[in-house]
Tab-separated table of C-alpha atoms and ligand atoms in Angstrom:
chain	number	residue	atom	x	y	z
R	1	MET	CA	76.833	212.845	42.485
R	2	ASN	CA	75.200	210.516	39.985
R	3	ASN	CA	77.790	208.648	37.928
R	4	THR	CA	75.404	206.010	36.591
R	5	LEU	CA	74.357	206.069	32.930
R	6	ARG	CA	72.317	202.860	33.153
R	7	GLU	CA	72.211	199.952	35.559
R	8	ASN	CA	75.794	198.597	35.624
R	9	ILE	CA	77.102	201.243	33.248
R	10	ASP	CA	79.043	203.871	35.209
R	11	TRP	CA	81.292	206.830	34.642
R	12	VAL	CA	84.623	206.000	36.307
R	13	GLY	CA	86.651	208.927	34.982
R	14	VAL	CA	88.382	211.837	36.684
R	15	VAL	CA	87.988	215.597	36.881
R	16	ASP	CA	91.072	217.750	36.238
R	17	TRP	CA	90.149	221.055	37.835
R	18	ASN	CA	93.532	222.668	37.262
R	19	VAL	CA	94.558	221.980	33.677
R	20	ARG	CA	94.789	225.244	31.738
R	21	ASP	CA	96.461	224.121	28.534
R	22	PHE	CA	95.867	221.332	26.048
R	23	HIS	CA	98.519	221.725	23.344
R	24	SER	CA	97.784	225.480	23.130
R	25	TYR	CA	94.037	225.147	23.789
R	26	ASP	CA	93.241	227.363	26.755
R	27	THR	CA	91.204	225.054	29.007
R	28	HIS	CA	90.068	227.825	31.303
R	29	ARG	CA	87.325	225.702	32.853
R	30	GLY	CA	89.518	222.620	33.401
R	31	ALA	CA	88.691	219.248	31.883
R	32	THR	CA	87.528	215.724	32.567
R	33	TYR	CA	88.981	212.484	31.252
R	34	ASN	CA	85.985	210.217	31.028
R	35	ALA	CA	86.168	206.453	31.287
R	36	TYR	CA	83.205	204.113	31.554
R	37	LEU	CA	82.688	200.686	33.094
R	38	VAL	CA	80.169	198.299	31.534
R	39	ARG	CA	79.432	195.308	33.795
R	40	ASP	CA	77.675	192.292	32.336
R	41	GLU	CA	78.604	188.612	32.093
R	42	LYS	CA	81.869	190.098	30.881
R	43	THR	CA	83.145	193.460	32.086
R	44	ALA	CA	84.634	196.161	29.893
R	45	LEU	CA	86.382	199.401	30.731
R	46	ILE	CA	85.978	201.937	27.951
R	47	ASP	CA	89.059	204.171	27.768
R	48	THR	CA	91.491	205.104	30.519
R	49	VAL	CA	92.602	208.529	31.765
R	50	LYS	CA	95.649	210.796	31.737
R	51	ALA	CA	98.534	209.164	33.622
R	52	PRO	CA	98.648	211.466	36.700
R	53	PHE	CA	95.040	210.485	37.472
R	54	VAL	CA	95.268	206.732	36.973
R	55	ASP	CA	95.156	205.924	40.715
R	56	GLN	CA	91.776	207.646	40.937
R	57	LEU	CA	90.543	205.607	37.968
R	58	LEU	CA	91.699	202.363	39.635
R	59	LYS	CA	89.988	203.405	42.869
R	60	ASN	CA	86.753	204.112	40.978
R	61	LEU	CA	86.988	200.680	39.349
R	62	ALA	CA	87.779	198.843	42.584
R	63	GLU	CA	84.720	200.385	44.251
R	64	ARG	CA	82.554	198.736	41.601
R	65	THR	CA	84.168	195.430	40.734
R	66	PRO	CA	87.109	193.227	41.684
R	67	LEU	CA	89.852	194.287	39.282
R	68	GLU	CA	90.476	190.678	38.196
R	69	LYS	CA	86.919	190.614	36.829
R	70	ILE	CA	87.645	193.244	34.175
R	71	ASP	CA	87.937	191.350	30.890
R	72	TYR	CA	88.433	194.112	28.360
R	73	VAL	CA	89.852	197.603	28.107
R	74	VAL	CA	88.579	199.331	24.984
R	75	CYS	CA	90.802	202.025	23.502
R	76	ASN	CA	88.700	204.404	21.441
R	77	HIS	CA	91.539	206.895	20.968
R	78	ALA	CA	95.278	206.658	21.619
R	79	GLU	CA	96.033	210.322	22.348
R	80	PRO	CA	97.841	210.443	25.703
R	81	ASP	CA	95.139	212.420	27.530
R	82	HIS	CA	93.171	209.146	27.363
R	83	SER	CA	95.803	206.476	26.889
R	84	SER	CA	98.703	207.476	29.160
R	85	GLY	CA	96.931	205.648	32.004
R	86	PHE	CA	97.042	202.421	29.977
R	87	PRO	CA	100.451	201.092	31.114
R	88	THR	CA	99.427	201.219	34.792
R	89	VAL	CA	95.963	199.881	34.051
R	90	MET	CA	97.378	196.944	32.086
R	91	ARG	CA	99.898	196.194	34.862
R	92	THR	CA	97.100	196.266	37.440
R	93	LEU	CA	94.279	194.361	35.737
R	94	PRO	CA	95.508	190.772	35.589
R	95	HIS	CA	93.132	189.390	32.951
R	96	ALA	CA	92.267	192.349	30.756
R	97	LYS	CA	92.711	192.322	26.994
R	98	VAL	CA	93.037	195.529	24.999
R	99	ILE	CA	90.268	195.918	22.412
R	100	CYS	CA	91.175	198.313	19.606
R	101	ASN	CA	91.653	198.586	15.861
R	102	ALA	CA	94.949	197.874	14.108
R	103	LYS	CA	95.918	201.547	13.780
R	104	CYS	CA	95.276	202.106	17.461
R	105	ARG	CA	97.425	199.121	18.392
R	106	GLU	CA	100.224	200.552	16.278
R	107	THR	CA	99.885	203.966	17.955
R	108	LEU	CA	99.723	202.539	21.485
R	109	SER	CA	102.830	200.472	20.719
R	110	ALA	CA	104.654	203.619	19.564
R	111	TYR	CA	103.893	205.384	22.845
R	112	TYR	CA	104.205	202.526	25.353
R	113	ASP	CA	105.889	199.177	25.857
R	114	THR	CA	102.975	196.931	24.923
R	115	SER	CA	104.983	193.715	24.680
R	116	GLU	CA	103.205	192.216	27.698
R	117	TRP	CA	99.709	193.323	26.695
R	118	THR	CA	97.163	191.004	25.127
R	119	PHE	CA	95.411	192.625	22.180
R	120	GLU	CA	92.217	191.684	20.433
R	121	GLU	CA	92.040	193.711	17.217
R	122	ILE	CA	88.623	194.621	15.936
R	123	GLY	CA	87.533	196.118	12.627
R	124	ASP	CA	84.956	198.681	11.626
R	125	GLY	CA	81.425	197.469	12.398
R	126	GLU	CA	82.552	194.423	14.384
R	127	THR	CA	80.915	193.539	17.668
R	128	LEU	CA	81.901	192.011	20.974
R	129	SER	CA	79.260	190.431	23.198
R	130	LEU	CA	79.471	191.062	26.927
R	131	GLY	CA	76.451	188.815	27.611
R	132	ASN	CA	73.276	190.829	27.581
R	133	ARG	CA	74.966	193.801	25.997
R	134	THR	CA	77.055	194.209	22.903
R	135	LEU	CA	79.892	196.565	22.065
R	136	GLN	CA	79.830	197.642	18.440
R	137	PHE	CA	82.896	199.416	17.088
R	138	ILE	CA	82.690	202.211	14.540
R	139	ASN	CA	85.883	203.597	13.051
R	140	THR	CA	85.931	207.398	12.939
R	141	PRO	CA	89.297	208.166	11.296
R	142	MET	CA	90.656	211.679	11.931
R	143	VAL	CA	87.989	212.480	14.502
R	144	HIS	CA	90.340	213.208	16.156
R	145	TRP	CA	93.304	210.951	15.155
R	146	PRO	CA	93.636	208.271	12.456
R	147	GLU	CA	92.921	205.423	14.899
R	148	SER	CA	89.866	207.009	16.555
R	149	MET	CA	86.653	205.044	16.921
R	150	PHE	CA	83.292	205.127	18.652
R	151	THR	CA	81.898	202.256	20.711
R	152	TYR	CA	78.138	201.796	20.584
R	153	VAL	CA	75.949	199.707	22.877
R	154	PRO	CA	72.789	198.976	20.862
R	155	GLU	CA	70.818	197.464	23.763
R	156	GLU	CA	71.186	200.746	25.691
R	157	LYS	CA	71.386	203.124	22.720
R	158	ILE	CA	74.553	204.652	24.165
R	159	LEU	CA	77.343	205.966	21.954
R	160	PHE	CA	80.777	206.260	23.588
R	161	SER	CA	82.154	208.927	21.298
R	162	MET	CA	85.659	209.703	22.695
R	163	ASP	CA	86.633	213.292	21.668
R	164	GLY	CA	83.540	213.737	19.477
R	165	PHE	CA	80.863	215.914	21.115
R	166	GLY	CA	83.261	216.599	24.009
R	167	GLN	CA	83.804	219.780	25.968
R	168	HIS	CA	86.651	220.894	28.228
R	169	LEU	CA	84.579	221.536	31.317
R	170	ALA	CA	85.511	220.425	34.825
R	171	THR	CA	82.350	219.739	36.786
R	172	SER	CA	81.070	217.460	39.506
R	173	ASN	CA	78.005	216.861	37.335
R	174	ARG	CA	77.931	214.158	34.715
R	175	PHE	CA	74.954	215.019	32.511
R	176	ASP	CA	74.015	217.841	30.142
R	177	ASP	CA	70.805	218.616	32.053
R	178	GLU	CA	72.694	219.089	35.333
R	179	VAL	CA	74.772	222.056	34.122
R	180	SER	CA	74.023	225.318	32.337
R	181	LEU	CA	73.173	224.427	28.730
R	182	CYS	CA	74.656	227.739	27.647
R	183	ASP	CA	78.018	226.869	29.278
R	184	VAL	CA	78.111	223.367	27.910
R	185	MET	CA	77.192	224.421	24.345
R	186	ASP	CA	79.766	227.218	24.514
R	187	GLU	CA	82.463	224.729	25.546
R	188	ALA	CA	81.302	222.207	22.902
R	189	LYS	CA	81.649	224.931	20.282
R	190	THR	CA	85.072	225.935	21.622
R	191	TYR	CA	86.122	222.280	21.478
R	192	TYR	CA	84.894	221.939	17.897
R	193	ALA	CA	86.584	225.173	16.799
R	194	ASN	CA	89.938	224.265	18.333
R	195	ILE	CA	90.170	220.489	17.937
R	196	VAL	CA	87.663	219.103	15.466
R	197	VAL	CA	87.223	221.732	12.725
R	198	PRO	CA	90.127	220.609	10.500
R	199	TYR	CA	88.363	217.267	10.157
R	200	SER	CA	84.891	218.556	9.314
R	201	ARG	CA	84.661	216.438	6.161
R	202	GLN	CA	85.301	213.322	8.210
R	203	VAL	CA	82.788	214.541	10.822
R	204	LEU	CA	80.093	214.663	8.149
R	205	LYS	CA	80.851	211.042	7.248
R	206	VAL	CA	80.696	210.045	10.913
R	207	LEU	CA	77.384	211.847	11.329
R	208	GLU	CA	76.057	209.905	8.351
R	209	LYS	CA	77.087	206.657	10.029
R	210	ALA	CA	75.573	207.770	13.345
R	211	ALA	CA	72.303	208.760	11.668
R	212	GLY	CA	71.497	205.065	11.291
R	213	LEU	CA	71.822	204.424	15.023
R	214	PRO	CA	69.132	205.056	17.606
R	215	ILE	CA	70.955	207.155	20.210
R	216	GLU	CA	69.646	208.046	23.643
R	217	MET	CA	72.981	209.038	25.164
R	218	ILE	CA	76.278	210.297	23.809
R	219	ALA	CA	79.069	209.706	26.290
R	220	PRO	CA	82.229	211.550	25.187
R	221	SER	CA	85.719	211.376	26.691
R	222	HIS	CA	85.578	214.987	27.884
R	223	GLY	CA	82.888	216.908	29.718
R	224	VAL	CA	79.283	215.992	30.352
R	225	ILE	CA	77.216	213.190	28.853
R	226	TRP	CA	74.482	214.175	26.430
R	227	ARG	CA	71.115	212.657	27.340
R	228	SER	CA	68.588	215.520	27.243
R	229	TYR	CA	70.098	217.489	24.359
R	230	VAL	CA	71.282	214.739	22.012
R	231	SER	CA	69.486	216.094	18.950
R	232	GLU	CA	70.705	219.621	19.748
R	233	ILE	CA	74.400	218.679	19.857
R	234	LEU	CA	74.027	216.512	16.737
R	235	GLY	CA	72.399	219.501	15.005
R	236	GLU	CA	75.213	221.825	16.067
R	237	TYR	CA	77.827	219.372	14.806
R	238	ARG	CA	75.995	219.152	11.484
R	239	ASP	CA	76.039	222.952	11.188
R	240	TRP	CA	79.679	223.358	12.225
R	241	ALA	CA	80.878	220.497	10.021
R	242	SER	CA	78.931	221.632	6.973
R	243	GLY	CA	80.378	225.148	7.300
R	244	ARG	CA	77.186	227.054	8.058
R	245	LEU	CA	78.166	230.670	8.671
R	246	GLU	CA	76.421	233.482	10.535
R	247	SER	CA	75.980	237.102	9.512
R	248	LYS	CA	78.892	237.980	11.750
R	249	VAL	CA	82.011	240.083	11.156
R	250	VAL	CA	85.060	239.588	13.334
R	251	VAL	CA	87.430	242.548	13.434
R	252	LEU	CA	90.682	240.875	14.480
R	253	TYR	CA	93.563	243.287	14.956
R	254	ASP	CA	96.580	244.396	16.945
R	255	THR	CA	97.693	247.969	17.344
R	256	MET	CA	100.950	249.608	18.370
R	257	TRP	CA	100.041	253.216	19.271
R	258	GLY	CA	96.280	253.191	18.674
R	259	SER	CA	96.125	254.119	14.977
R	260	THR	CA	95.141	250.652	13.767
R	261	GLN	CA	92.691	250.518	16.672
R	262	LYS	CA	90.983	253.693	15.353
R	263	MET	CA	90.704	252.072	11.934
R	264	ALA	CA	89.308	248.881	13.511
R	265	GLU	CA	86.678	250.891	15.375
R	266	ALA	CA	85.615	252.683	12.184
R	267	ILE	CA	85.268	249.352	10.338
R	268	TYR	CA	83.283	248.012	13.304
R	269	GLU	CA	80.938	251.021	13.140
R	270	GLY	CA	80.444	250.694	9.389
R	271	ALA	CA	79.750	246.951	9.497
R	272	GLY	CA	77.359	247.469	12.393
R	273	GLU	CA	75.149	249.669	10.212
R	274	ILE	CA	74.079	246.608	8.210
R	275	GLU	CA	70.790	245.242	9.464
R	276	GLY	CA	70.853	241.905	11.265
R	277	ILE	CA	74.623	241.765	11.543
R	278	ASP	CA	76.700	240.875	14.547
R	279	VAL	CA	80.159	242.474	14.794
R	280	GLU	CA	82.811	241.402	17.260
R	281	MET	CA	86.075	243.229	17.986
R	282	VAL	CA	88.976	241.001	18.992
R	283	HIS	CA	92.317	242.499	20.016
R	284	ALA	CA	94.690	239.651	19.187
R	285	ARG	CA	97.142	240.430	22.000
R	286	ARG	CA	94.399	240.788	24.622
R	287	SER	CA	92.589	237.618	23.595
R	288	THR	CA	93.654	233.977	23.304
R	289	LEU	CA	94.150	231.713	20.313
R	290	THR	CA	91.342	229.556	21.687
R	291	ARG	CA	88.872	232.421	21.792
R	292	ILE	CA	89.946	233.697	18.368
R	293	ALA	CA	89.361	230.275	16.773
R	294	THR	CA	85.970	230.027	18.461
R	295	VAL	CA	84.629	233.405	17.339
R	296	MET	CA	85.946	232.713	13.845
R	297	LEU	CA	84.239	229.318	13.508
R	298	ASP	CA	80.884	230.582	12.247
R	299	ALA	CA	81.754	234.161	11.193
R	300	ALA	CA	81.097	234.806	7.501
R	301	GLY	CA	83.221	237.973	7.406
R	302	VAL	CA	86.511	239.111	8.849
R	303	ALA	CA	88.558	242.292	8.889
R	304	LEU	CA	92.223	241.651	9.677
R	305	GLY	CA	94.233	244.604	10.919
R	306	SER	CA	97.774	245.132	12.102
R	307	SER	CA	100.241	247.879	12.656
R	308	THR	CA	103.601	247.337	11.010
R	309	LEU	CA	106.346	246.254	13.371
R	310	ASN	CA	109.843	245.849	11.925
R	311	THR	CA	108.378	245.519	8.408
R	312	LEU	CA	106.008	242.718	9.424
R	313	MET	CA	102.610	242.322	11.034
R	314	MET	CA	102.438	242.275	14.839
R	315	PRO	CA	103.545	238.922	16.322
R	316	SER	CA	100.121	238.319	17.925
R	317	MET	CA	98.480	238.556	14.488
R	318	ALA	CA	101.080	236.257	12.932
R	319	GLY	CA	100.438	233.720	15.705
R	320	ALA	CA	96.673	233.946	15.310
R	321	LEU	CA	96.850	233.512	11.540
R	322	ASN	CA	99.217	230.568	11.876
R	323	TYR	CA	96.757	228.917	14.294
R	324	LEU	CA	93.726	229.603	12.066
R	325	GLN	CA	95.540	228.317	8.991
R	326	GLY	CA	96.267	225.010	10.724
R	327	LEU	CA	92.642	224.714	11.796
R	328	ARG	CA	91.435	225.346	8.231
R	329	THR	CA	88.637	227.501	9.608
R	330	ASN	CA	85.723	227.885	7.173
R	331	ALA	CA	86.279	230.276	4.246
R	332	LYS	CA	85.102	233.846	4.717
R	333	VAL	CA	84.870	237.182	2.999
R	334	ALA	CA	87.673	239.418	4.177
R	335	MET	CA	89.531	242.698	4.127
R	336	SER	CA	92.835	243.940	5.544
R	337	PHE	CA	93.850	247.219	7.122
R	338	GLY	CA	96.554	248.804	9.249
R	339	SER	CA	98.753	251.765	9.953
R	340	TYR	CA	102.491	251.983	9.426
R	341	GLY	CA	105.321	254.421	10.127
R	342	TRP	CA	108.412	254.836	7.990
R	343	GLY	CA	108.184	251.319	6.580
R	344	ARG	CA	105.302	249.186	5.419
R	345	GLY	CA	104.782	245.445	5.778
R	346	ALA	CA	101.759	244.408	7.868
R	347	VAL	CA	98.983	244.682	5.286
R	348	GLU	CA	101.448	243.394	2.689
R	349	GLY	CA	101.604	240.236	4.824
R	350	LEU	CA	97.868	239.999	5.557
R	351	GLU	CA	96.759	240.127	1.912
R	352	PRO	CA	98.678	237.063	0.649
R	353	TRP	CA	97.682	235.152	3.765
R	354	VAL	CA	93.999	235.734	2.962
R	355	ASP	CA	94.597	234.535	-0.606
R	356	GLU	CA	96.579	231.510	0.533
R	357	VAL	CA	93.833	230.202	2.844
R	358	GLY	CA	91.217	230.726	0.153
R	359	TRP	CA	89.211	233.500	1.760
R	360	GLU	CA	87.768	236.099	-0.584
R	361	ARG	CA	89.028	239.681	-0.429
R	362	VAL	CA	85.890	241.691	-1.069
R	363	VAL	CA	87.101	245.166	-0.098
R	364	ASP	CA	90.350	246.892	-1.028
R	365	SER	CA	92.892	247.020	1.775
R	366	ILE	CA	93.255	250.285	3.697
R	367	LYS	CA	96.656	251.466	4.870
R	368	HIS	CA	97.573	254.728	6.520
R	369	LYS	CA	100.887	256.293	7.443
R	370	TYR	CA	100.908	257.110	11.182
R	371	VAL	CA	97.593	258.464	12.542
R	372	PRO	CA	94.488	257.965	10.340
R	373	THR	CA	92.859	261.140	9.092
R	374	ALA	CA	89.110	261.814	8.987
R	375	GLU	CA	89.149	260.777	5.313
R	376	THR	CA	90.828	257.456	6.089
R	377	LEU	CA	88.391	256.759	8.926
R	378	ALA	CA	85.483	257.548	6.606
R	379	ALA	CA	86.969	255.073	4.105
R	380	CYS	CA	87.193	252.483	6.900
R	381	ARG	CA	83.532	253.033	7.788
R	382	GLU	CA	82.565	252.628	4.142
R	383	ALA	CA	84.693	249.494	3.851
R	384	GLY	CA	83.011	248.160	6.986
R	385	ARG	CA	79.607	248.700	5.404
R	386	THR	CA	80.639	246.863	2.238
R	387	LEU	CA	82.212	244.039	4.223
R	388	GLY	CA	79.044	243.810	6.335
R	389	GLN	CA	76.841	243.553	3.256
R	390	LYS	CA	79.075	240.897	1.677
R	391	THR	CA	79.085	239.041	4.993
R	392	VAL	CA	75.292	238.825	5.020
R	393	GLU	CA	75.371	237.498	1.450
R	394	ARG	CA	78.085	234.958	2.259
R	395	ALA	CA	76.144	233.716	5.309
R	396	ALA	CA	72.990	233.333	3.212
R	397	GLU	CA	74.889	231.139	0.729
R	398	THR	CA	75.738	228.680	3.527
R	399	ALA	CA	72.324	228.621	5.208
D	401	FEO	FE1	91.000	214.021	24.147
D	401	FEO	FE2	92.260	213.760	20.949
D	401	FEO	O1	92.273	213.650	22.821
């Protein structure tokens, strides 16, 4: 296992093989909490780990340096998956100062008793010399929290990017070229779609700042370190943050006795007739919020369907829409559909939701009482075709 980024710059983090939830994010491949040790005339630890793993972090540190030689602990991000190890780390390292910005100090002090900690506050663009290497601090507010920042080492062209460019992926490998690129890009996209997307405007600003830096490695707080595919992940972030959409329709639905499912399938068939389009069916109750957010990220079109249950849409659809609304997923062209019995309500709930989030309804909603007839299914196929065509046009506008 190679944990070395450069001579005297090591990964000292931990792998959490068993975590399956990160505040509703389905971490089906586990996670890592990355921390890095930079040894020079002065020694700096960049970030800590989640509290249950702090003993492993201290062991990793002790194998590399006497703990009393660690001068600084940089906090790039105060969210507890990275900072909850801080209290133990600060009790154990006798001479370490915490290096962070003012907002981060405030946040750390809200979570932990920091009265015995020594802080050195730094501002955006400031530097700290370790001897032959320098730490340069770059504030990245709202990527992912208000206090977030990157730490850059210009002499090594390494960017320690905390959550940015991360992936929830437990692996014994440390680098992007040691794992399947397909897996790592898929997890990077999932991470963006579920954590970063609400802050895309801020991501674009951060990318602008980063464009001025020569970068050979991006070392995030989760997942593998980018060294062979740096320009690829920067390119993906640019696309995701700028809202580039694909010619893709997502048919997201839930069905009670199969009628709404029949309508979903007819819409799927109709959309699929449009050349160059990708159509994905997602049964909201059989999928996860994490997967739904990920397939939605770059889809230009969506068909939302639900049976009516107790005068409302199905609970799985309500949950999915609530999650997507919070994420402020990129605006799409849309339509709604669903079957009902003696009382309506589902489509009547889907339509205003589409309007509220600012998506564009480009096809009239289709509702059917009980089991859809051949005429209704033909109308669904036709609606699917129209939605597919509008989806291609919407994607082209964002290219
Ligand atoms: Fe990995 Fe925003 O915490």
